[in-house]
């Protein structure tokens, strides 16, 4: 999708449609006023008649025969005083979905003048929302029905700062592409998205954005002492891959951000096998890893001044003849022994070695993300991901970076009690602590492999994929937490 900033007066723009905002107070502003005048007050009529109340993403389509712009799509932006940049991503996403399905390929989207003081963020949000809004999973369909046809988006700048607008559009378009990349990786089923294929995608992404990629195999992991990671791979016919992406944007700095993502390309549960119902969703169990690879590819393109290493342990969790069995004891890279009570608690096992490896790389901050626990979906539903941390300042920083992106995180505690729940009678740790506080005991388990390094754990089990689409986004994988990762990288580079 081609995205550009346009400084023309709205009434002179040539496009299949112009998108303008309408707030819930019903007062037209900015481009909406000019277009309403060109339409002899038709837009004001629609609002006055109550056909459009200005609720977020609600819309009304007006035709503008014989005008250079052929249609006006008015899209609700809610309460004028509560406007946040991420709402513009939803506004733009809803618009491209409505217009794209009508077969319109070129649209212009007006920025609300209310955000002209935050031109960069506003343009970024529109570019990101237009890009992610047009994403549909049609890869496997011979006759896709839902295709969103948008090819070109002109962002109508209003009176915002030109340089800021250009920079924002670039950021938003790279971020949107990264979100869609993560979604494509996640939605691809496990027969295609094997650990080997995921590694190939990472290598390709690295070469396109000037990063180095290392794909390590089973022998390497064994030599490293990654017995915990390898215990999960033991039952699978697919070879595991340990993927490492490196971006060095601040060679003279000692700071290193590690992004670690769970890369289970399919989670059957292993010998502690899962019930059949909804097991197909477990192709999404590499969503965390996909987000790390996609965020790294965007970081390589945006070139912020910081150092980042992306780490994705990738394997299937299968009940093969050589599979790990409940009661087995394995040893992680840091020497800690783990009694495996339940082979379905595999995410923490692969992350244990990946977190040790992040420390070995010299990480000064670690963020991991994983579809780790069903308990997280019980606790927070699909409205937010859990954030757990050993460092208040870093937790606050990640929360603050994520907030304006529209991705939601909710901090949960890391009390010593949860760590005690993970003690084994016969090994240093066990891999499950029972049903109570399942998200927090999982985090406490990971903490044992992180040590003192400032660390944030994101359990995205409830937000990495959704059963229902929205006005602004297709159902299925969401690309969470790519936006938060990029915002954090930008912030740390300042
Ligand atoms: N991948 C699952 C967690 C999951 C469940 C993600 C549902 C998304 C939706 C994870 O590997 C798992 O199976 N966790 C177990 C842990 C338990 C055995 C301690 C769980 O949550 O049931
Ligand atoms: Mn599992
Ligand atoms: Zn899993």
Short mmCIF file of C-alpha atoms and ligand atoms in Angstrom, two decimals:
data_model
loop_
_atom_site.label_atom_id
_atom_site.label_comp_id
_atom_site.label_asym_id
_atom_site.label_seq_id
_atom_site.Cartn_x
_atom_site.Cartn_y
_atom_site.Cartn_z
CA UNK A 1 0.00 0.00 0.00
CA UNK A 2 1.28 3.40 -1.00
CA UNK A 3 0.87 6.09 1.65
CA UNK A 4 1.65 9.77 1.14
CA UNK A 5 1.02 13.13 2.76
CA UNK A 6 -1.03 15.59 0.71
CA UNK A 7 -1.31 19.30 1.46
CA UNK A 8 -4.11 20.15 -1.01
CA UNK A 9 -7.43 21.64 0.06
CA UNK A 10 -9.84 18.74 0.71
CA UNK A 11 -12.35 19.84 -1.96
CA UNK A 12 -9.62 19.64 -4.63
CA UNK A 13 -8.43 16.14 -3.80
CA UNK A 14 -8.88 13.53 -6.51
CA UNK A 15 -9.78 10.19 -4.91
CA UNK A 16 -12.36 7.41 -4.86
CA UNK A 17 -13.38 8.74 -1.46
CA UNK A 18 -12.38 11.23 1.21
CA UNK A 19 -12.64 10.19 4.81
CA UNK A 20 -13.51 12.84 7.38
CA UNK A 21 -14.02 12.64 11.13
CA UNK A 22 -17.25 13.34 12.98
CA UNK A 23 -17.23 13.73 16.76
CA UNK A 24 -20.07 12.82 19.08
CA UNK A 25 -20.87 16.47 19.80
CA UNK A 26 -22.08 16.73 16.18
CA UNK A 27 -20.07 19.88 15.44
CA UNK A 28 -18.25 19.56 12.10
CA UNK A 29 -14.63 20.75 12.03
CA UNK A 30 -11.64 20.95 9.68
CA UNK A 31 -11.98 19.09 6.37
CA UNK A 32 -15.54 18.06 7.25
CA UNK A 33 -16.65 21.72 7.13
CA UNK A 34 -15.14 22.29 3.67
CA UNK A 35 -16.59 19.08 2.25
CA UNK A 36 -19.97 19.72 3.79
CA UNK A 37 -20.03 23.09 2.01
CA UNK A 38 -19.09 21.41 -1.29
CA UNK A 39 -21.96 18.98 -0.76
CA UNK A 40 -24.42 21.79 -0.01
CA UNK A 41 -24.76 20.78 3.62
CA UNK A 42 -25.46 17.07 3.03
CA UNK A 43 -23.00 15.97 5.71
CA UNK A 44 -24.44 18.31 8.33
CA UNK A 45 -27.86 16.88 7.44
CA UNK A 46 -26.74 13.31 8.07
CA UNK A 47 -25.38 14.33 11.47
CA UNK A 48 -28.37 16.53 12.39
CA UNK A 49 -30.76 13.74 11.41
CA UNK A 50 -29.05 11.36 13.82
CA UNK A 51 -27.94 8.96 11.05
CA UNK A 52 -24.39 9.41 12.30
CA UNK A 53 -23.82 10.04 15.99
CA UNK A 54 -20.05 10.17 15.88
CA UNK A 55 -19.39 7.05 17.92
CA UNK A 56 -15.90 5.60 17.33
CA UNK A 57 -15.79 3.86 13.91
CA UNK A 58 -19.47 4.36 13.11
CA UNK A 59 -19.77 5.56 9.50
CA UNK A 60 -21.97 7.10 6.79
CA UNK A 61 -21.21 7.20 3.06
CA UNK A 62 -22.24 10.14 0.87
CA UNK A 63 -21.85 10.32 -2.89
CA UNK A 64 -20.36 13.41 -4.52
CA UNK A 65 -21.14 13.16 -8.20
CA UNK A 66 -19.02 15.37 -10.52
CA UNK A 67 -16.55 16.25 -7.76
CA UNK A 68 -12.83 15.27 -7.96
CA UNK A 69 -13.47 13.24 -4.82
CA UNK A 70 -16.26 10.82 -5.70
CA UNK A 71 -17.51 10.05 -2.20
CA UNK A 72 -17.26 11.28 1.37
CA UNK A 73 -17.07 8.71 4.14
CA UNK A 74 -17.77 10.28 7.51
CA UNK A 75 -16.30 8.16 10.32
CA UNK A 76 -17.01 8.63 14.01
CA UNK A 77 -14.16 9.57 16.35
CA UNK A 78 -16.12 9.69 19.61
CA UNK A 79 -15.62 12.37 22.23
CA UNK A 80 -13.57 15.30 20.89
CA UNK A 81 -11.91 15.90 24.27
CA UNK A 82 -10.87 12.24 24.69
CA UNK A 83 -9.16 11.91 21.30
CA UNK A 84 -5.95 9.81 21.37
CA UNK A 85 -3.67 9.04 18.42
CA UNK A 86 -4.48 5.30 18.47
CA UNK A 87 -8.13 6.16 17.83
CA UNK A 88 -7.00 7.57 14.49
CA UNK A 89 -5.58 4.15 13.64
CA UNK A 90 -9.03 2.68 14.23
CA UNK A 91 -10.70 5.51 12.30
CA UNK A 92 -8.40 4.88 9.33
CA UNK A 93 -8.71 1.11 9.68
CA UNK A 94 -12.52 1.24 9.72
CA UNK A 95 -12.47 3.54 6.68
CA UNK A 96 -10.25 1.35 4.51
CA UNK A 97 -12.29 -1.71 5.44
CA UNK A 98 -15.58 -0.09 4.43
CA UNK A 99 -14.23 1.48 1.24
CA UNK A 100 -11.95 -1.39 0.29
CA UNK A 101 -14.83 -3.84 0.36
CA UNK A 102 -16.70 -1.56 -2.05
CA UNK A 103 -13.80 -2.02 -4.47
CA UNK A 104 -12.43 1.51 -4.07
CA UNK A 105 -8.65 1.54 -4.46
CA UNK A 106 -7.57 5.11 -3.73
CA UNK A 107 -8.69 7.04 -0.69
CA UNK A 108 -7.79 10.26 1.07
CA UNK A 109 -8.03 10.39 4.85
CA UNK A 110 -8.30 13.72 6.67
CA UNK A 111 -6.41 14.25 9.93
CA UNK A 112 -8.60 15.92 12.54
CA UNK A 113 -7.37 19.44 13.28
CA UNK A 114 -7.74 18.59 16.98
CA UNK A 115 -4.42 16.69 16.73
CA UNK A 116 -2.50 19.18 14.57
CA UNK A 117 -0.14 19.79 17.50
CA UNK A 118 0.75 16.08 17.46
CA UNK A 119 1.22 15.80 13.71
CA UNK A 120 3.79 13.00 13.83
CA UNK A 121 1.72 10.75 16.05
CA UNK A 122 -1.46 11.49 14.12
CA UNK A 123 0.06 10.70 10.72
CA UNK A 124 1.69 7.58 12.17
CA UNK A 125 -1.62 6.36 13.55
CA UNK A 126 -3.47 6.88 10.26
CA UNK A 127 -0.72 5.16 8.25
CA UNK A 128 -0.59 2.24 10.68
CA UNK A 129 -4.37 1.88 10.87
CA UNK A 130 -4.82 2.03 7.08
CA UNK A 131 -2.12 -0.63 6.68
CA UNK A 132 -3.40 -3.00 9.35
CA UNK A 133 -7.06 -2.37 8.47
CA UNK A 134 -6.55 -3.70 4.96
CA UNK A 135 -5.03 -6.97 6.17
CA UNK A 136 -7.10 -10.05 5.33
CA UNK A 137 -6.05 -13.67 5.41
CA UNK A 138 -6.63 -14.71 1.84
CA UNK A 139 -3.43 -16.72 1.35
CA UNK A 140 -5.22 -20.06 1.34
CA UNK A 141 -8.36 -19.11 -0.59
CA UNK A 142 -8.68 -19.60 -4.33
CA UNK A 143 -11.63 -17.20 -4.49
CA UNK A 144 -11.18 -14.75 -1.66
CA UNK A 145 -14.40 -12.88 -0.89
CA UNK A 146 -13.27 -10.38 1.63
CA UNK A 147 -10.44 -8.65 -0.20
CA UNK A 148 -9.89 -5.04 0.80
CA UNK A 149 -8.91 -3.29 -2.43
CA UNK A 150 -7.13 -0.17 -1.13
CA UNK A 151 -3.87 0.50 -2.98
CA UNK A 152 -3.17 4.12 -2.20
CA UNK A 153 -3.84 6.34 0.80
CA UNK A 154 -3.37 10.11 0.81
CA UNK A 155 -3.23 11.59 4.29
CA UNK A 156 -4.77 15.08 4.20
CA UNK A 157 -2.47 17.08 6.39
CA UNK A 158 -4.59 20.01 7.51
CA UNK A 159 -2.22 22.52 9.07
CA UNK A 160 0.27 20.14 10.72
CA UNK A 161 4.07 20.39 10.54
CA UNK A 162 5.21 18.90 7.21
CA UNK A 163 8.40 17.20 8.36
CA UNK A 164 6.62 15.68 11.34
CA UNK A 165 3.83 14.42 9.11
CA UNK A 166 6.27 12.76 6.69
CA UNK A 167 8.20 11.13 9.52
CA UNK A 168 4.98 9.94 11.13
CA UNK A 169 3.62 8.44 7.92
CA UNK A 170 6.88 6.55 7.41
CA UNK A 171 6.88 5.22 10.97
CA UNK A 172 3.22 4.22 10.82
CA UNK A 173 3.61 2.47 7.52
CA UNK A 174 6.65 0.46 8.72
CA UNK A 175 4.88 -0.33 12.00
CA UNK A 176 1.71 -1.39 10.19
CA UNK A 177 3.67 -3.63 7.83
CA UNK A 178 5.39 -5.21 10.85
CA UNK A 179 2.06 -5.85 12.58
CA UNK A 180 0.76 -7.49 9.40
CA UNK A 181 3.96 -9.52 9.04
CA UNK A 182 3.52 -10.88 12.57
CA UNK A 183 -0.12 -11.68 11.79
CA UNK A 184 0.80 -13.52 8.60
CA UNK A 185 3.40 -15.62 10.42
CA UNK A 186 0.91 -16.38 13.20
CA UNK A 187 -2.02 -17.32 10.99
CA UNK A 188 0.01 -19.66 8.80
CA UNK A 189 -0.86 -23.18 9.95
CA UNK A 190 1.70 -25.41 11.57
CA UNK A 191 2.13 -27.75 8.61
CA UNK A 192 3.58 -24.76 6.74
CA UNK A 193 4.86 -22.74 9.70
CA UNK A 194 7.38 -25.24 11.05
CA UNK A 195 10.31 -24.08 13.19
CA UNK A 196 12.46 -24.36 10.05
CA UNK A 197 10.09 -22.15 8.08
CA UNK A 198 9.83 -19.60 10.87
CA UNK A 199 13.62 -19.42 10.90
CA UNK A 200 13.67 -18.91 7.11
CA UNK A 201 11.21 -16.04 7.46
CA UNK A 202 13.45 -14.50 10.14
CA UNK A 203 16.53 -14.81 7.92
CA UNK A 204 14.69 -13.20 5.01
CA UNK A 205 13.40 -10.37 7.21
CA UNK A 206 16.89 -9.79 8.55
CA UNK A 207 18.44 -9.55 5.09
CA UNK A 208 15.77 -7.07 4.02
CA UNK A 209 16.38 -4.76 6.94
CA UNK A 210 20.11 -4.95 7.55
CA UNK A 211 20.21 -7.16 10.64
CA UNK A 212 22.20 -10.28 11.29
CA UNK A 213 20.35 -13.54 11.78
CA UNK A 214 21.65 -16.70 13.38
CA UNK A 215 19.65 -19.90 13.19
CA UNK A 216 20.97 -22.42 15.70
CA UNK A 217 20.14 -26.11 15.59
CA UNK A 218 19.63 -28.87 18.11
CA UNK A 219 23.34 -29.72 18.43
CA UNK A 220 24.18 -26.11 19.21
CA UNK A 221 21.42 -25.95 21.83
CA UNK A 222 22.69 -29.19 23.41
CA UNK A 223 26.23 -27.82 23.55
CA UNK A 224 24.82 -24.71 25.23
CA UNK A 225 23.13 -26.83 27.87
CA UNK A 226 19.61 -25.90 26.80
CA UNK A 227 18.04 -29.06 28.18
CA UNK A 228 14.81 -27.31 29.02
CA UNK A 229 14.23 -26.05 25.45
CA UNK A 230 15.21 -29.40 23.96
CA UNK A 231 12.89 -31.33 26.29
CA UNK A 232 9.93 -29.69 24.53
CA UNK A 233 11.27 -30.57 21.07
CA UNK A 234 11.92 -34.20 21.98
CA UNK A 235 8.53 -35.52 20.84
CA UNK A 236 8.49 -33.79 17.46
CA UNK A 237 9.63 -34.92 14.02
CA UNK A 238 10.35 -31.28 13.15
CA UNK A 239 13.82 -30.10 14.16
CA UNK A 240 13.80 -27.21 16.65
CA UNK A 241 15.44 -23.90 15.75
CA UNK A 242 16.87 -21.27 18.08
CA UNK A 243 16.57 -17.98 16.21
CA UNK A 244 18.68 -14.93 17.10
CA UNK A 245 18.38 -11.54 15.35
CA UNK A 246 20.78 -8.72 16.16
CA UNK A 247 20.42 -5.01 15.49
CA UNK A 248 23.24 -2.66 16.52
CA UNK A 249 22.07 0.93 16.27
CA UNK A 250 24.29 2.28 19.06
CA UNK A 251 27.69 0.56 18.74
CA UNK A 252 29.29 2.65 21.49
CA UNK A 253 26.55 1.88 24.03
CA UNK A 254 26.67 -1.00 26.48
CA UNK A 255 22.88 -1.08 26.73
CA UNK A 256 21.18 -4.02 25.08
CA UNK A 257 17.46 -4.61 24.88
CA UNK A 258 16.50 -8.27 24.48
CA UNK A 259 13.13 -9.16 22.97
CA UNK A 260 12.29 -12.80 23.61
CA UNK A 261 9.26 -14.52 22.03
CA UNK A 262 7.67 -17.92 22.53
CA UNK A 263 7.92 -19.82 19.26
CA UNK A 264 5.79 -22.94 19.72
CA UNK A 265 4.66 -23.57 16.13
CA UNK A 266 2.05 -26.01 17.44
CA UNK A 267 1.11 -26.90 20.99
CA UNK A 268 -0.64 -30.25 21.30
CA UNK A 269 0.20 -30.26 24.99
CA UNK A 270 2.64 -33.14 24.46
CA UNK A 271 2.04 -36.27 26.55
CA UNK A 272 -0.22 -34.14 28.80
CA UNK A 273 -2.28 -33.80 25.64
CA UNK A 274 -4.90 -31.09 25.19
CA UNK A 275 -8.58 -31.79 24.48
CA UNK A 276 -9.57 -31.55 20.78
CA UNK A 277 -11.84 -28.55 21.22
CA UNK A 278 -10.10 -25.41 19.89
CA UNK A 279 -6.79 -27.20 19.62
CA UNK A 280 -6.49 -25.74 16.11
CA UNK A 281 -5.91 -22.36 17.76
CA UNK A 282 -2.60 -23.69 19.04
CA UNK A 283 -1.03 -22.84 15.67
CA UNK A 284 -1.01 -19.34 17.20
CA UNK A 285 1.31 -20.45 19.99
CA UNK A 286 4.23 -18.85 18.14
CA UNK A 287 2.58 -15.41 18.17
CA UNK A 288 5.14 -14.08 20.65
CA UNK A 289 8.00 -15.24 18.45
CA UNK A 290 6.30 -13.79 15.37
CA UNK A 291 5.98 -10.43 17.12
CA UNK A 292 9.68 -10.45 18.00
CA UNK A 293 10.73 -11.25 14.42
CA UNK A 294 8.36 -8.64 12.99
CA UNK A 295 9.35 -5.95 15.49
CA UNK A 296 13.03 -6.63 14.77
CA UNK A 297 12.40 -6.26 11.04
CA UNK A 298 10.75 -2.86 11.64
CA UNK A 299 13.55 -1.79 14.00
CA UNK A 300 16.05 -2.66 11.25
CA UNK A 301 14.15 -0.33 8.88
CA UNK A 302 13.49 2.53 11.33
CA UNK A 303 17.08 2.47 12.61
CA UNK A 304 16.64 3.83 16.15
CA UNK A 305 19.87 4.48 18.09
CA UNK A 306 19.94 1.46 20.39
CA UNK A 307 21.05 -2.17 20.41
CA UNK A 308 18.46 -4.92 20.29
CA UNK A 309 18.69 -8.69 20.20
CA UNK A 310 15.62 -10.72 19.23
CA UNK A 311 15.51 -14.28 20.53
CA UNK A 312 12.96 -16.88 19.42
CA UNK A 313 13.19 -20.49 20.60
CA UNK A 314 11.09 -22.38 18.04
CA UNK A 315 9.74 -25.91 18.29
CA UNK A 316 6.57 -27.96 18.16
CA UNK A 317 5.19 -29.52 21.34
CA UNK A 318 4.25 -33.05 20.25
CA UNK A 319 3.56 -36.41 21.96
CA UNK A 320 6.02 -38.55 19.95
CA UNK A 321 7.75 -41.74 21.04
CA UNK A 322 10.72 -39.79 22.34
CA UNK A 323 8.58 -37.13 24.00
CA UNK A 324 9.29 -35.88 27.49
CA UNK A 325 7.00 -37.51 30.06
CA UNK A 326 5.49 -36.09 33.24
CA UNK A 327 7.95 -36.56 36.07
CA UNK A 328 11.01 -36.23 33.85
CA UNK A 329 13.72 -33.91 35.15
CA UNK A 330 15.71 -31.69 32.80
CA UNK A 331 18.41 -29.05 33.28
CA UNK A 332 18.32 -25.52 31.82
CA UNK A 333 21.30 -23.51 30.57
CA UNK A 334 21.85 -21.84 33.96
CA UNK A 335 22.18 -25.26 35.64
CA UNK A 336 18.79 -25.24 37.34
CA UNK A 337 16.95 -28.58 37.32
CA UNK A 338 13.26 -28.68 36.42
CA UNK A 339 10.76 -31.40 37.23
CA UNK A 340 8.25 -31.49 34.38
CA UNK A 341 4.87 -32.11 35.99
CA UNK A 342 2.82 -31.19 32.94
CA UNK A 343 4.25 -31.24 29.41
CA UNK A 344 1.60 -28.70 28.38
CA UNK A 345 3.40 -26.04 30.42
CA UNK A 346 6.02 -25.97 27.63
CA UNK A 347 6.22 -22.24 26.90
CA UNK A 348 8.04 -21.52 30.14
CA UNK A 349 10.46 -24.39 29.42
CA UNK A 350 11.61 -22.96 26.10
CA UNK A 351 11.64 -19.41 27.49
CA UNK A 352 13.78 -20.49 30.45
CA UNK A 353 16.73 -21.22 28.17
CA UNK A 354 15.98 -18.22 25.94
CA UNK A 355 16.05 -15.89 28.97
CA UNK A 356 19.35 -17.40 30.14
CA UNK A 357 20.67 -16.81 26.64
CA UNK A 358 19.49 -13.17 26.71
CA UNK A 359 21.54 -12.70 29.86
CA UNK A 360 24.55 -14.40 28.26
CA UNK A 361 24.24 -11.91 25.34
CA UNK A 362 24.66 -9.12 27.90
CA UNK A 363 21.06 -7.88 27.90
CA UNK A 364 20.56 -4.90 30.21
CA UNK A 365 16.78 -5.06 29.77
CA UNK A 366 14.62 -8.03 28.77
CA UNK A 367 11.04 -8.12 27.53
CA UNK A 368 9.51 -11.48 26.74
CA UNK A 369 6.13 -12.13 25.20
CA UNK A 370 4.25 -15.39 25.08
CA UNK A 371 0.83 -16.97 24.69
CA UNK A 372 1.75 -18.53 27.99
CA UNK A 373 -1.28 -19.37 30.11
CA UNK A 374 -4.98 -20.08 29.71
CA UNK A 375 -5.26 -18.58 33.20
CA UNK A 376 -4.43 -15.18 31.70
CA UNK A 377 -7.50 -15.43 29.47
CA UNK A 378 -9.57 -16.29 32.55
CA UNK A 379 -8.18 -13.29 34.44
CA UNK A 380 -8.24 -10.54 31.80
CA UNK A 381 -10.29 -11.97 28.94
CA UNK A 382 -9.36 -10.57 25.55
CA UNK A 383 -9.31 -6.95 26.68
CA UNK A 384 -5.73 -6.78 27.93
CA UNK A 385 -2.51 -8.75 28.22
CA UNK A 386 -0.85 -9.35 31.58
CA UNK A 387 2.38 -7.53 32.41
CA UNK A 388 4.60 -8.90 35.16
CA UNK A 389 7.97 -7.48 36.09
CA UNK A 390 10.83 -7.60 38.59
CA UNK A 391 11.53 -3.87 38.14
CA UNK A 392 8.98 -1.11 38.86
CA UNK A 393 10.71 1.56 36.77
CA UNK A 394 10.98 -0.67 33.72
CA UNK A 395 7.40 -1.89 34.12
CA UNK A 396 6.19 1.73 34.22
CA UNK A 397 8.26 2.57 31.14
CA UNK A 398 6.80 -0.30 29.12
CA UNK A 399 3.26 0.58 30.25
CA UNK A 400 3.79 4.23 29.32
CA UNK A 401 5.19 3.34 25.88
CA UNK A 402 2.38 0.90 25.14
CA UNK A 403 -0.52 3.11 26.21
CA UNK A 404 -0.66 5.50 23.21
CA UNK A 405 -0.43 2.54 20.80
CA UNK A 406 -3.85 1.25 21.88
CA UNK A 407 -2.42 -2.13 22.92
CA UNK A 408 -3.54 -2.82 26.49
CA UNK A 409 -1.40 -4.26 29.29
CA UNK A 410 -2.37 -4.71 32.91
CA UNK A 411 0.27 -5.16 35.57
CA UNK A 412 -0.02 -8.18 37.88
CA UNK A 413 2.14 -9.00 40.91
CA UNK A 414 5.24 -11.13 41.32
CA UNK A 415 4.96 -12.03 45.01
CA UNK A 416 7.44 -14.50 46.54
CA UNK A 417 4.49 -16.78 47.23
CA UNK A 418 4.27 -17.65 43.54
CA UNK A 419 7.92 -18.62 43.46
CA UNK A 420 7.40 -20.90 46.47
CA UNK A 421 4.53 -22.57 44.59
CA UNK A 422 7.03 -23.59 41.90
CA UNK A 423 9.46 -25.44 44.20
CA UNK A 424 9.85 -29.14 43.47
CA UNK A 425 10.40 -31.89 46.05
CA UNK A 426 13.12 -33.44 43.96
CA UNK A 427 14.45 -30.73 41.57
CA UNK A 428 15.17 -26.98 41.89
CA UNK A 429 11.85 -26.11 40.27
CA UNK A 430 8.75 -27.76 38.87
CA UNK A 431 7.07 -26.46 35.75
CA UNK A 432 3.54 -26.08 37.12
CA UNK A 433 2.25 -24.81 40.42
CA UNK A 434 -1.38 -25.89 40.14
CA UNK A 435 -4.37 -23.91 38.91
CA UNK A 436 -4.25 -21.08 41.44
CA UNK A 437 -2.64 -17.92 40.09
CA UNK A 438 -1.54 -19.76 36.94
CA UNK A 439 -0.35 -16.65 35.10
CA UNK A 440 1.68 -15.51 38.11
CA UNK A 441 3.29 -18.85 38.93
CA UNK A 442 4.31 -19.08 35.25
CA UNK A 443 5.91 -15.62 35.57
CA UNK A 444 7.61 -16.65 38.82
CA UNK A 445 9.06 -19.66 36.99
CA UNK A 446 10.50 -17.39 34.26
CA UNK A 447 11.88 -15.05 36.93
CA UNK A 448 14.16 -17.85 38.11
CA UNK A 449 15.97 -17.67 34.75
CA UNK A 450 16.07 -13.89 34.44
CA UNK A 451 17.74 -13.10 37.74
CA UNK A 452 18.35 -9.42 38.47
CA UNK A 453 18.20 -8.03 34.93
CA UNK A 454 15.28 -5.57 34.62
CA UNK A 455 12.61 -7.66 32.95
CA UNK A 456 9.04 -7.41 31.75
CA UNK A 457 6.97 -10.46 30.90
CA UNK A 458 3.91 -10.05 28.65
CA UNK A 459 1.38 -12.90 28.70
CA UNK A 460 -0.55 -12.32 25.46
CA UNK A 461 -2.63 -15.53 25.54
CA UNK A 462 -5.87 -13.49 25.46
CA UNK A 463 -4.85 -10.76 23.00
CA UNK A 464 -2.58 -12.39 20.38
CA UNK A 465 -5.59 -13.57 18.39
CA UNK A 466 -9.31 -12.80 18.50
CA UNK A 467 -12.36 -14.82 17.45
CA UNK A 468 -14.15 -11.68 16.37
CA UNK A 469 -13.05 -8.97 14.01
CA UNK A 470 -13.82 -5.31 14.64
CA UNK A 471 -14.68 -2.34 12.47
CA UNK A 472 -10.96 -1.64 12.11
CA UNK A 473 -9.41 -5.10 12.06
CA UNK A 474 -9.93 -8.60 10.67
CA UNK A 475 -10.47 -11.43 13.12
CA UNK A 476 -7.58 -13.77 13.88
CA UNK A 477 -4.07 -12.72 14.89
CA UNK A 478 -3.63 -9.15 16.13
CA UNK A 479 0.14 -8.66 15.88
CA UNK A 480 0.31 -7.79 19.60
CA UNK A 481 2.83 -6.70 21.00
CA UNK A 482 4.62 -5.36 17.89
CA UNK A 483 3.34 -1.80 18.45
CA UNK A 484 4.47 -1.77 22.08
CA UNK A 485 7.89 -3.16 21.13
CA UNK A 486 8.43 -0.44 18.51
CA UNK A 487 7.30 2.30 20.88
CA UNK A 488 9.68 0.98 23.53
CA UNK A 489 12.60 0.82 21.09
CA UNK A 490 11.89 4.41 19.98
CA UNK A 491 11.75 5.57 23.59
CA UNK A 492 14.96 3.81 24.63
CA UNK A 493 16.75 5.32 21.62
CA UNK A 494 16.05 8.87 22.82
N1 LIG B 1 -0.19 -22.24 24.87
C1 LIG B 1 -0.82 -22.57 26.09
C2 LIG B 1 -1.56 -21.39 26.73
C3 LIG B 1 -2.77 -20.90 25.99
C4 LIG B 1 -4.01 -21.42 26.27
C5 LIG B 1 -2.68 -19.87 25.09
C6 LIG B 1 -5.13 -20.95 25.63
C7 LIG B 1 -3.81 -19.39 24.43
C8 LIG B 1 -5.03 -19.93 24.72
C9 LIG B 1 0.22 -23.04 27.11
O1 LIG B 1 1.30 -23.71 26.59
C10 LIG B 1 -0.46 -23.98 28.04
O2 LIG B 1 -0.89 -25.01 27.60
N2 LIG B 1 -0.55 -23.60 29.31
C11 LIG B 1 -1.19 -24.42 30.28
C12 LIG B 1 -0.34 -24.41 31.52
C13 LIG B 1 -0.80 -25.38 32.57
C14 LIG B 1 -0.56 -26.79 32.10
C15 LIG B 1 -0.04 -25.09 33.83
C16 LIG B 1 -2.56 -23.85 30.55
O3 LIG B 1 -2.71 -22.63 30.55
O4 LIG B 1 -3.50 -24.61 30.69
MN1 LIG B 2 0.93 -25.79 26.38
ZN1 LIG B 3 1.78 -23.31 24.66
#
